[in-house]
Tab-separated table of C-alpha atoms and ligand atoms in Angstrom:
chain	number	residue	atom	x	y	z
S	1	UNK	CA	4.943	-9.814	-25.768
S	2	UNK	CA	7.312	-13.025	-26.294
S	3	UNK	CA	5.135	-15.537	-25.519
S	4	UNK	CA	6.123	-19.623	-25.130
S	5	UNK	CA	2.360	-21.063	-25.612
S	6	UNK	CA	-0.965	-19.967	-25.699
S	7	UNK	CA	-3.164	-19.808	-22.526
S	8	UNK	CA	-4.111	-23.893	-21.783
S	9	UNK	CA	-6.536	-24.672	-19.094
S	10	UNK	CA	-6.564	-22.076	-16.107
S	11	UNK	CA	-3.030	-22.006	-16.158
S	12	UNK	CA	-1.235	-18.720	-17.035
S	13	UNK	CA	-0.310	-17.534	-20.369
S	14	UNK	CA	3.639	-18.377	-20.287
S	15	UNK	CA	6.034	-15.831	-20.774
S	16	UNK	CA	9.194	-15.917	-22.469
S	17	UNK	CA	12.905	-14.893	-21.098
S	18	UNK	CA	13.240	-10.901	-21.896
S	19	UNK	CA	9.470	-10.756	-21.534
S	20	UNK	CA	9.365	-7.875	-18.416
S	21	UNK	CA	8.609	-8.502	-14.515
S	22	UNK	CA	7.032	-4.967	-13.089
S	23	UNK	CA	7.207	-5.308	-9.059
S	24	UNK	CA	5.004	-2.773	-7.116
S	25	UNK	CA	7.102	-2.235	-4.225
S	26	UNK	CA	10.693	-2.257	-4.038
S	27	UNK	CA	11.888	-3.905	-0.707
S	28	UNK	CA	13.581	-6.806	0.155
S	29	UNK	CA	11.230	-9.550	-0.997
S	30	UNK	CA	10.864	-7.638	-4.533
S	31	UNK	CA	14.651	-7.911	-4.310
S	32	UNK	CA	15.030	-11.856	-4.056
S	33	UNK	CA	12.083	-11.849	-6.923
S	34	UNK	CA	13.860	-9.976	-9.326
S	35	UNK	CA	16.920	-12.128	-8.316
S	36	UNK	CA	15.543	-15.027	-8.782
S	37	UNK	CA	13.732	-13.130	-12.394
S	38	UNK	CA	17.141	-12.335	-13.475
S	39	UNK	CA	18.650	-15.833	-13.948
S	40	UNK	CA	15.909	-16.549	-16.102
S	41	UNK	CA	16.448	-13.851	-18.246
S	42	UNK	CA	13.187	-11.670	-17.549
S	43	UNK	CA	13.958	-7.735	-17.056
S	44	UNK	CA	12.384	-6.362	-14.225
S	45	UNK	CA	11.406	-2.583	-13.616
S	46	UNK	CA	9.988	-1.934	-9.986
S	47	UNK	CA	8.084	1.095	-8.268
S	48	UNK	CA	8.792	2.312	-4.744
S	49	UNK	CA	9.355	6.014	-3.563
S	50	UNK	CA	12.477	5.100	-1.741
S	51	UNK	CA	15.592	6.026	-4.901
S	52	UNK	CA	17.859	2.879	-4.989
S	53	UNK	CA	15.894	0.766	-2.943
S	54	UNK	CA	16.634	-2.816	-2.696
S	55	UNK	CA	15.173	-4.164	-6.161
S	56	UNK	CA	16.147	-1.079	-7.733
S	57	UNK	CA	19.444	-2.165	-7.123
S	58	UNK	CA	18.993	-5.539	-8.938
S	59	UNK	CA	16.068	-4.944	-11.303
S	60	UNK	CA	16.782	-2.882	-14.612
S	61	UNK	CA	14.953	0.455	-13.927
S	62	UNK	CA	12.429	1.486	-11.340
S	63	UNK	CA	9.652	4.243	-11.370
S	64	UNK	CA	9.859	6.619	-8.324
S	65	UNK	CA	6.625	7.237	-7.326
S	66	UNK	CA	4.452	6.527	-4.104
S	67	UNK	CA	2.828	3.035	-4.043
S	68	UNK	CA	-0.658	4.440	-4.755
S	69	UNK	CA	0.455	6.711	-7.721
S	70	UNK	CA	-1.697	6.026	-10.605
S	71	UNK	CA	-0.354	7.271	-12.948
S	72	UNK	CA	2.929	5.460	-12.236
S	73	UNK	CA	1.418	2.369	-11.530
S	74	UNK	CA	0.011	2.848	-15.340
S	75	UNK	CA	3.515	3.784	-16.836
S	76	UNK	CA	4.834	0.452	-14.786
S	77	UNK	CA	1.914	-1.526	-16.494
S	78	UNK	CA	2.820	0.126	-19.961
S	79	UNK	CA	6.191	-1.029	-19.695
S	80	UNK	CA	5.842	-4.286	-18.169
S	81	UNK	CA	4.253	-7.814	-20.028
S	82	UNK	CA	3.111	-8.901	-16.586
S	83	UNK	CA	2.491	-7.134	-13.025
S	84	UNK	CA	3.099	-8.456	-9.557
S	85	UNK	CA	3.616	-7.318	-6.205
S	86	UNK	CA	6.043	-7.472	-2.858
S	87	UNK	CA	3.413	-6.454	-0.552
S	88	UNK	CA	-0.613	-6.704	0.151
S	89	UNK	CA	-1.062	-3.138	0.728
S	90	UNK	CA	-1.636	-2.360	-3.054
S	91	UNK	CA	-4.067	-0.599	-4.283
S	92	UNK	CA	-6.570	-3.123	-5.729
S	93	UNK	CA	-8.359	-0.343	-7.872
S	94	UNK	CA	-5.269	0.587	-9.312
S	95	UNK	CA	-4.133	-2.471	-10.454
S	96	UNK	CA	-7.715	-3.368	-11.812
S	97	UNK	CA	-7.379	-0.145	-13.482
S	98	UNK	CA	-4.709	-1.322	-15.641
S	99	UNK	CA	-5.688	-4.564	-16.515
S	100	UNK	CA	-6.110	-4.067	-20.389
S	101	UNK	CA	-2.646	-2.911	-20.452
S	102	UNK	CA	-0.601	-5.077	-18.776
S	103	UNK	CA	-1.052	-8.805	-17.519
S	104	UNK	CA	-2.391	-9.393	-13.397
S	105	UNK	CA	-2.068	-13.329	-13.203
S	106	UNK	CA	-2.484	-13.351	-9.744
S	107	UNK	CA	-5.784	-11.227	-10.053
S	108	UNK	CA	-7.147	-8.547	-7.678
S	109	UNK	CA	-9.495	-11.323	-5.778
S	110	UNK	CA	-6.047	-12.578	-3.815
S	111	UNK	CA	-5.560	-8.899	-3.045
S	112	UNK	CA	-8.968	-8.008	-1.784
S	113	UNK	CA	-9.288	-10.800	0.372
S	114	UNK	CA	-6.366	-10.980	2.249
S	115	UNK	CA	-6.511	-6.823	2.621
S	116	UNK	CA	-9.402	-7.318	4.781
S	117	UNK	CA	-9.535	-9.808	7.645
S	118	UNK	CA	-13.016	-10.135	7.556
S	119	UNK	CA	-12.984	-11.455	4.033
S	120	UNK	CA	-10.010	-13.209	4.854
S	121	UNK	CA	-11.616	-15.220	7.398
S	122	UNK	CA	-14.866	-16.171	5.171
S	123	UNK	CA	-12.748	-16.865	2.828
S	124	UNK	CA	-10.829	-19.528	4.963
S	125	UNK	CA	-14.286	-20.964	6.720
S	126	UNK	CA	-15.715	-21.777	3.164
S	127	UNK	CA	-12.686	-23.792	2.107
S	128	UNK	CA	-13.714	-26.082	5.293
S	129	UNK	CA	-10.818	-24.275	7.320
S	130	UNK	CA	-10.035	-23.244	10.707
S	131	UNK	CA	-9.633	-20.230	11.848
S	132	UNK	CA	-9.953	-19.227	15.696
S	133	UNK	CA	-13.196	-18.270	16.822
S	134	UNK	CA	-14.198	-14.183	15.398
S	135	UNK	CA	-16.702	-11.899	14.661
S	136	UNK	CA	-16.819	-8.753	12.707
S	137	UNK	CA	-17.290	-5.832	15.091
S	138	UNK	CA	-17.430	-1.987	14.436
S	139	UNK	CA	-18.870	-0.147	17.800
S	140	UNK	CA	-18.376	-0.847	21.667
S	141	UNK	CA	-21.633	-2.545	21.619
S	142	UNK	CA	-20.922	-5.224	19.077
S	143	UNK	CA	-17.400	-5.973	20.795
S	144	UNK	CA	-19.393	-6.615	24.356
S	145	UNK	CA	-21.594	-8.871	22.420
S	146	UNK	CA	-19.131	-10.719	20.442
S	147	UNK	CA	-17.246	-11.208	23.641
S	148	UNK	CA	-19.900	-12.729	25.262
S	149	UNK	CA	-19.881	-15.270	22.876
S	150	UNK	CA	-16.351	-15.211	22.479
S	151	UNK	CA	-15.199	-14.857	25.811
S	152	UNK	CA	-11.930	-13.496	27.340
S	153	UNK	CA	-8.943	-13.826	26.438
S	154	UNK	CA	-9.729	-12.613	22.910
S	155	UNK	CA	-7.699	-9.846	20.296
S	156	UNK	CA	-9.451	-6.997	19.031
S	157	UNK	CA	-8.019	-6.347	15.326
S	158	UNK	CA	-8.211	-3.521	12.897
S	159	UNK	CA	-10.440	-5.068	9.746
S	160	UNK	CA	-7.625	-3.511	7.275
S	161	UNK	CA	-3.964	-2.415	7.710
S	162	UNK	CA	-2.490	-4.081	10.400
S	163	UNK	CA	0.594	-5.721	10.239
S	164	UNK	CA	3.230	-7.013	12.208
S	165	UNK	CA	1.171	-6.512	15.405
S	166	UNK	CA	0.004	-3.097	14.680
S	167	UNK	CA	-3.698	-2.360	15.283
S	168	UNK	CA	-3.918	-4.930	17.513
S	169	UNK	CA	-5.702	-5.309	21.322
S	170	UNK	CA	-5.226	-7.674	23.313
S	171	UNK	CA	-7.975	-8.342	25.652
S	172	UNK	CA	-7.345	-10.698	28.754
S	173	UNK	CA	-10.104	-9.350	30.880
S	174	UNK	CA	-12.766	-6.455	31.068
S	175	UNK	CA	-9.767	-3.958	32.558
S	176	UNK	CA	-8.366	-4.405	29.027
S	177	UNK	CA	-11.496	-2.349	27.604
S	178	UNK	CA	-10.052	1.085	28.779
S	179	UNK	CA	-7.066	0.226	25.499
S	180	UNK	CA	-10.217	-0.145	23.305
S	181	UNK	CA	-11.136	2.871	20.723
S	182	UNK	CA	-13.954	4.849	21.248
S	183	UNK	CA	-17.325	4.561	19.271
S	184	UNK	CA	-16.240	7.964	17.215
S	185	UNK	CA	-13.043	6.625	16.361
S	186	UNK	CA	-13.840	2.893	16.317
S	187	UNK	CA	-12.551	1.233	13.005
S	188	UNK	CA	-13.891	-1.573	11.158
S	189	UNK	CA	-12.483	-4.410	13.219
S	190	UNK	CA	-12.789	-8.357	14.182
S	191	UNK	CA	-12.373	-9.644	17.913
S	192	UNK	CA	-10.921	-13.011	17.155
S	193	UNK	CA	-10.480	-15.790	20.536
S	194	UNK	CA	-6.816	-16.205	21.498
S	195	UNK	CA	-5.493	-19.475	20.729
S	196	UNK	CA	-3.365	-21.158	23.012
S	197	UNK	CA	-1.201	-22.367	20.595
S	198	UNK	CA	2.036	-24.640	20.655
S	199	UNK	CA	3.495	-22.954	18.357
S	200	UNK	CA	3.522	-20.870	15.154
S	201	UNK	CA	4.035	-22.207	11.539
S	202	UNK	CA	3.875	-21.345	8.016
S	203	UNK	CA	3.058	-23.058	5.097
S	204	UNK	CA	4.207	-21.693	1.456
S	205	UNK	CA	2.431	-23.028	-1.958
S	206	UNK	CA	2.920	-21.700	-5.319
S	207	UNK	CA	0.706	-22.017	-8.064
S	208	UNK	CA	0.672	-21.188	-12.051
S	209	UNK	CA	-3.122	-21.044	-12.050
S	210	UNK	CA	-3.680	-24.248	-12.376
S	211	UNK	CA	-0.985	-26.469	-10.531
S	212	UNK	CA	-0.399	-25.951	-7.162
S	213	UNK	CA	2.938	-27.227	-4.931
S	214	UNK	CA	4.018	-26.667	-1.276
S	215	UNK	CA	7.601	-26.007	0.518
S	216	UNK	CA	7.413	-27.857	3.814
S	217	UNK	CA	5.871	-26.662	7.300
S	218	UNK	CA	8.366	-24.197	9.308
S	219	UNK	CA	7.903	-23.372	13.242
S	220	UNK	CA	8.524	-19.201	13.163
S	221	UNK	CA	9.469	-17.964	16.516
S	222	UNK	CA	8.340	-13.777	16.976
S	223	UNK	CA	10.010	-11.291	19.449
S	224	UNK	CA	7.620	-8.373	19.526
S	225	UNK	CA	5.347	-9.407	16.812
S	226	UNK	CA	8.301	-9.510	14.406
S	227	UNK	CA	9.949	-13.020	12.871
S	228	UNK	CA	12.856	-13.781	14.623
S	229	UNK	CA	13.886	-16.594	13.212
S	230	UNK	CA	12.414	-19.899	11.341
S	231	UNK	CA	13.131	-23.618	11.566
S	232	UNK	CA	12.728	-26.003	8.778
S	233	UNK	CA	10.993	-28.576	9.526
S	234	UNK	CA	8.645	-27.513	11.608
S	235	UNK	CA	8.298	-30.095	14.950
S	236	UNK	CA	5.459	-31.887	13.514
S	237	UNK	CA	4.921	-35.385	12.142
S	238	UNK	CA	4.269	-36.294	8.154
S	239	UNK	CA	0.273	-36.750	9.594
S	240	UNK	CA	0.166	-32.961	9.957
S	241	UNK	CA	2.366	-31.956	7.175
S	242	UNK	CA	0.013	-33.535	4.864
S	243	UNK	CA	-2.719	-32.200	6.779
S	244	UNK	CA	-1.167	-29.091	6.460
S	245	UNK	CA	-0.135	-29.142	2.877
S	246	UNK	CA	-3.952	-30.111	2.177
S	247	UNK	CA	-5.412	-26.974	3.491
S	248	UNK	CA	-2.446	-24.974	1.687
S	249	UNK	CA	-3.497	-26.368	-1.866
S	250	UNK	CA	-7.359	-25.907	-1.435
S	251	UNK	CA	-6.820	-22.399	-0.317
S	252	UNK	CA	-4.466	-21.971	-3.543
S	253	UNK	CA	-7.158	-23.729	-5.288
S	254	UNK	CA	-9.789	-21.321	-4.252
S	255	UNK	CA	-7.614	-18.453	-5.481
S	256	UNK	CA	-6.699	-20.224	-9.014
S	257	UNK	CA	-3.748	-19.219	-7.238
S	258	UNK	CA	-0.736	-17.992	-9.518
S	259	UNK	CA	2.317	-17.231	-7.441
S	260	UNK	CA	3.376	-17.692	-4.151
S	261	UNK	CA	1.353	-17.407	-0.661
S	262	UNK	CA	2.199	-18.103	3.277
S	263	UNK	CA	-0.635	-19.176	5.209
S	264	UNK	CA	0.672	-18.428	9.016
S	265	UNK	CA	-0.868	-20.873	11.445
S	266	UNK	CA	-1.128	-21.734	14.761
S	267	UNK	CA	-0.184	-25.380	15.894
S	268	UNK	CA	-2.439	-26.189	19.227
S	269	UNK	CA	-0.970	-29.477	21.505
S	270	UNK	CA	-3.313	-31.728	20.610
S	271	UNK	CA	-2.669	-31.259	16.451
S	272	UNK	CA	-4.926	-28.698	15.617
S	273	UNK	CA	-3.554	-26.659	12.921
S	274	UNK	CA	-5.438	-23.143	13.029
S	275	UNK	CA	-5.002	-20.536	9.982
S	276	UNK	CA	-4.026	-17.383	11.078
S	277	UNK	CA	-3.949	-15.385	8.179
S	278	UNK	CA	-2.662	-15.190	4.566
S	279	UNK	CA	0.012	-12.768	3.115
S	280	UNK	CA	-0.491	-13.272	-0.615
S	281	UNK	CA	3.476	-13.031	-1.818
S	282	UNK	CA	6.534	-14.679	-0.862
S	283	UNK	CA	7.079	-14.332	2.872
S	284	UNK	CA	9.734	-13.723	5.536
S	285	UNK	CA	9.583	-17.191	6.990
S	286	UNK	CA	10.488	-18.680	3.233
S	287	UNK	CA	13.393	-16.771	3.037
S	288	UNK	CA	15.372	-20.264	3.960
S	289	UNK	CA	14.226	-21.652	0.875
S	290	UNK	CA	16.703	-19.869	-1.040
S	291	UNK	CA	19.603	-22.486	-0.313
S	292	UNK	CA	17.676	-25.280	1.300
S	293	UNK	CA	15.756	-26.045	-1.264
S	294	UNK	CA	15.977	-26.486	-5.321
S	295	UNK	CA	13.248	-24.239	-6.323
S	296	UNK	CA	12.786	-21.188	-3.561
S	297	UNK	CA	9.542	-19.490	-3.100
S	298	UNK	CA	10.673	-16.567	-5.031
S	299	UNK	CA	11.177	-18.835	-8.023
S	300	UNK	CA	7.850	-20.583	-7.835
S	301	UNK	CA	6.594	-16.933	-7.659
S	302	UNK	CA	8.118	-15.934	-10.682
S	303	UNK	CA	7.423	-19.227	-12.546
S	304	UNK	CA	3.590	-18.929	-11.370
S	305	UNK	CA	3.371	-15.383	-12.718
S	306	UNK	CA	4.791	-16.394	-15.807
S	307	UNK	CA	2.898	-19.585	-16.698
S	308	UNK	CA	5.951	-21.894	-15.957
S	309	UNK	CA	5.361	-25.478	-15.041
S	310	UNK	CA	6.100	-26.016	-11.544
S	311	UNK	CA	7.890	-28.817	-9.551
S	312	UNK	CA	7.098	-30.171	-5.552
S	313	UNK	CA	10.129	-28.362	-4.819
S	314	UNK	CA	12.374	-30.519	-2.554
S	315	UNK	CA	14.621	-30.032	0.320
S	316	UNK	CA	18.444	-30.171	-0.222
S	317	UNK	CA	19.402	-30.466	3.679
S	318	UNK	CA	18.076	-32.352	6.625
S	319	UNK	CA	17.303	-29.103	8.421
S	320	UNK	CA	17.785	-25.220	7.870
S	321	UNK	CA	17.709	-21.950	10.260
S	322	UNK	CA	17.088	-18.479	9.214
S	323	UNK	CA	17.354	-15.734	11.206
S	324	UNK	CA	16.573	-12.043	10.280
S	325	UNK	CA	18.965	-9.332	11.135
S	326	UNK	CA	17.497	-6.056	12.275
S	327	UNK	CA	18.773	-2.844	12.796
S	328	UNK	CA	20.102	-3.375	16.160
S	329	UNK	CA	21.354	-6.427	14.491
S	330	UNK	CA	23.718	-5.352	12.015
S	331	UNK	CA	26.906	-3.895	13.824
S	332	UNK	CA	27.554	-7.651	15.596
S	333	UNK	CA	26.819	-10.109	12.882
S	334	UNK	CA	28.765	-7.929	10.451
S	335	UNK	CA	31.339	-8.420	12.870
S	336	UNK	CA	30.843	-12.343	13.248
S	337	UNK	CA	30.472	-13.344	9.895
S	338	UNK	CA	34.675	-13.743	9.748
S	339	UNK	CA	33.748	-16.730	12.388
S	340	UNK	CA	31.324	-18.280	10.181
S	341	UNK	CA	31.614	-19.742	7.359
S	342	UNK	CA	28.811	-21.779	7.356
S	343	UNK	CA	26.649	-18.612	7.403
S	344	UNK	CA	24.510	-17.428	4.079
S	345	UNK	CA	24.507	-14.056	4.427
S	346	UNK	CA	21.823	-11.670	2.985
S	347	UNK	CA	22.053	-8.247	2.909
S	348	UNK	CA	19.030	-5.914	1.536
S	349	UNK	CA	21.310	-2.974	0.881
S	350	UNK	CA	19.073	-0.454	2.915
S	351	UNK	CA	20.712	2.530	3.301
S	352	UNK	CA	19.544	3.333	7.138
S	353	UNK	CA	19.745	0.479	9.943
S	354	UNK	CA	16.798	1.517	11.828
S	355	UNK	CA	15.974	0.037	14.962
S	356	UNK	CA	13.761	-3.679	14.104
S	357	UNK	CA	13.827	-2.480	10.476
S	358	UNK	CA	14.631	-6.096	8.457
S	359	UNK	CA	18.021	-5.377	7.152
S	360	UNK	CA	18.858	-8.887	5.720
S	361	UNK	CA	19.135	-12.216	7.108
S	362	UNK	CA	21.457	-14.903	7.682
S	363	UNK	CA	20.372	-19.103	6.890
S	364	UNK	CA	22.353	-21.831	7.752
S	365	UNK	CA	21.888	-25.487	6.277
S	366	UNK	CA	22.316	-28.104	8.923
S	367	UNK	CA	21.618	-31.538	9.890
S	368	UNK	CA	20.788	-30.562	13.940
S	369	UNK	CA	18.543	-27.646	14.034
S	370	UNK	CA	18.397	-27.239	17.913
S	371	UNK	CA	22.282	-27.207	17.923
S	372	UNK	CA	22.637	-24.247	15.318
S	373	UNK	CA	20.120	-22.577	17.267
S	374	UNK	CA	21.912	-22.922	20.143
S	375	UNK	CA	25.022	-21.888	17.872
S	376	UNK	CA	23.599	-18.584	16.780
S	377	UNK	CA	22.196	-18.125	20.379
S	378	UNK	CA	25.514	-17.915	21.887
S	379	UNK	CA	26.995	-15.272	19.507
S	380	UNK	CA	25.386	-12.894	20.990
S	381	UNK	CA	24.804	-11.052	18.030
S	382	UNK	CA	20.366	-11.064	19.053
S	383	UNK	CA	21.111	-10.613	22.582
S	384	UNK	CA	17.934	-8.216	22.470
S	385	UNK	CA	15.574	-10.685	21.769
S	386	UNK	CA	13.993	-12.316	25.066
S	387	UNK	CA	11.211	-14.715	23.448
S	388	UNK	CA	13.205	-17.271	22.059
S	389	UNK	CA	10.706	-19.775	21.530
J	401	AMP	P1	-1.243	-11.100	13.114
J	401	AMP	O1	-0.990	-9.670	12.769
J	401	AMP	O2	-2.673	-11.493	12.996
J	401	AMP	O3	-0.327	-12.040	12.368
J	401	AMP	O4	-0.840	-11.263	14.656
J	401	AMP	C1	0.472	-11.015	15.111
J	401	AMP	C2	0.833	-11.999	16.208
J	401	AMP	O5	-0.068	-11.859	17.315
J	401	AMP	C3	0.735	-13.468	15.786
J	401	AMP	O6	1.925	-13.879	15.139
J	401	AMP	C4	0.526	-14.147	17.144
J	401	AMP	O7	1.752	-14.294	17.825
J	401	AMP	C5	-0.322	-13.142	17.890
J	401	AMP	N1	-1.754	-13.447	17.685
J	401	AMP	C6	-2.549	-12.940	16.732
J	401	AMP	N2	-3.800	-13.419	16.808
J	401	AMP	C7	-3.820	-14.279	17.862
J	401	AMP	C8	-4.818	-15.102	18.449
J	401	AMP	N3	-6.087	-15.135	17.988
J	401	AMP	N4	-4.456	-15.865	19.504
J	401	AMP	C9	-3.200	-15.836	19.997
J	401	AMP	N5	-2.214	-15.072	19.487
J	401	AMP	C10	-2.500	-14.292	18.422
């Protein structure tokens, strides 16, 4: 394996260029990894079912195979130096199954944790963190209990697999109960209080293992559970991005963290900052890094995994605005890009524009970010979306 030092400290063992990147998953985030891989000279193989799918397209071969596929996942390790992923959905047993063959900086703790949200959450409380009031509950009779001690409104959520809003009850008063599974059927789960939040944020840090830097706070604003767009910076002052980039490094610091995770969070009136949860990879809301800053999250990622030093990455532009294009979403701002110029395009090269399936997504740098909302607003092009923020 070409190799550029020997393991110092807790940081990662650093890679060479033309050592080789293998992604497990192949979508759009793998995508802007193996871009970002690329320029430094790595090779990158990835493995996703889908033929041709968006890192295929940029990476230099990929392994057909379903995500849990262990025997792929072993011929992905055997031709790789080190292993990574796009998505938290992995198969932590899989990966530790390889682990003589094939380097895992980012370990199968990171994984495990943030699969389950009950670990997730006692992983959070122990750094010292906030999370909103839950309790683990896996029959109708712990989820009456933990709501009287939790008290209405509150959100019922599937322990493991939920994303996006899925697996998810909301639960504003006892009428609410009828949505809730029965006993046969119930899964593991946590009933979590609902915050009344100001807004929603997300913090990215990147570590090698042993240093750790952040990209700056962004307010994320959801239509149906999905990101519609994010605004850098978020609407908060240096007190609570510090605050916020303090919690971000000793959750990276619990982790030894290599790579890059998003910690989503909740911003309450009166300052609070509230952890949601943790999606251990580069995230949708970072996608703006890309041209507003010098070193984007998919770098870090790559420079983490790798055993790169890392830089505080900074911010080229007063302001940025991403917003992702959807299915629905790609006929009109095809048709409006010949009006902007100012628009960075993205495109994930998915074959089938699906209805709220994340096509690309378009950033623009700017010095007035409630103007270019307003800008991309009037377009037209996300007429669909009715919470705007
Ligand atoms: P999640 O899958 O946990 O990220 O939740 C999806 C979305 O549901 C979040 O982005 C919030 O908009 C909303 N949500 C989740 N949990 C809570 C909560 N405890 N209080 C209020 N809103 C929530």
């Amino acid at each position: 394996m070409p190799s550029l030092s020997e393991e110092t400290g807790g940081r990662v063992p650093a890679l060479a260029p033309g050592a080789t990147i293998g992604i497990v998953g192949g979508g759009q985030l793998g995508r802007m990894m193996a871009l970002s891989a690329k320029y430094m000279g790595f090779h990158v193989g990835t493995l996703d079912p889908t033929e041709d799918c968006p890192t295929a397209q940029v990476a230099d071969f990929q392994i057909v195979a379903d995500y849990d596929d262990t025997a792929a996942i072993r011929e992905l390790a055997e031709r790789s130096d080190v292993l990574t992923y796009e998505f938290e959905n992995v198969d932590a047993d899989a990966l530790d199954a390889v682990r003589d063959r094939v380097a895992i900086p980012q370990g199968t703790d990171l994984l495990r944790v943030t699969q389950n949200r009950v670990a997730e959450k006692t992983f959070i409380n122990d750094h010292g963190i906030s999370t909103a009031p839950w309790a683990p509950v896996n029959s109708r009779a712990e989820l009456d209990a933990a709501l009287g001690r939790i008290g209405y409104p509150a959100v019922l959520k599937t322990a493991e697999g939920g994303y996006d809003g899925h697996g998810q009850i909301v639960l504003r008063d006892a009428s609410d109960l009828e949505q809730v599974w029965p006993d046969e059927d119930f899964p593991p789960a946590i009933l979590e209080g609902f915050v009344d939040f100001a807004y929603e944020a997300s913090i990215l840090v990147s570590g090698n293992g042993e240093d750790h830097v952040t990209f700056p706070v962004v307010r994320n604003i959801h239509c149906d559970n999905i990101l519609h767009k994010t605004i850098m910076p978020a609407p908060m002052d240096d007190g609570m991005q510090e605050r916020a980039r303090e919690l971000a490094v000793a959750l990276a610091k619990g982790f030894a963290l290599a790579g890059t995770l998003a910690i989503e969070l909740f911003v309450c009136a009166d300052g609070t900052l509230i952890v949601n949860e943790l999606a251990p990879r580069p995230h949708n809301s970072g996608h703006y890094t890309i041209e507003a800053c010098d070193f984007d999250q998919y770098d870090l990622h790559v420079r983490g995994i790798c055993g790169w030093p890392l830089a505080q990455p900074r911010t080229l532009t007063p302001a940025a605005v991403m917003v992702n294009v959807l299915g629905q979403h790609v006929a009109p701002t095809r048709e409006a890009i010949a009006g902007h110029p100012e628009w960075h395009v993205h495109d994930y090269g998915k074959a089938e524009a699906k209805r709220d399936r994340k096509m690309g997504h378009i950033t623009v740098l700017t010095d007035d970010a409630e103007r270019t909302v307003a800008e991309l607003d009037a377009t037209g092009c996300w007429a669909d979306i009715t919470d705007r923020g």
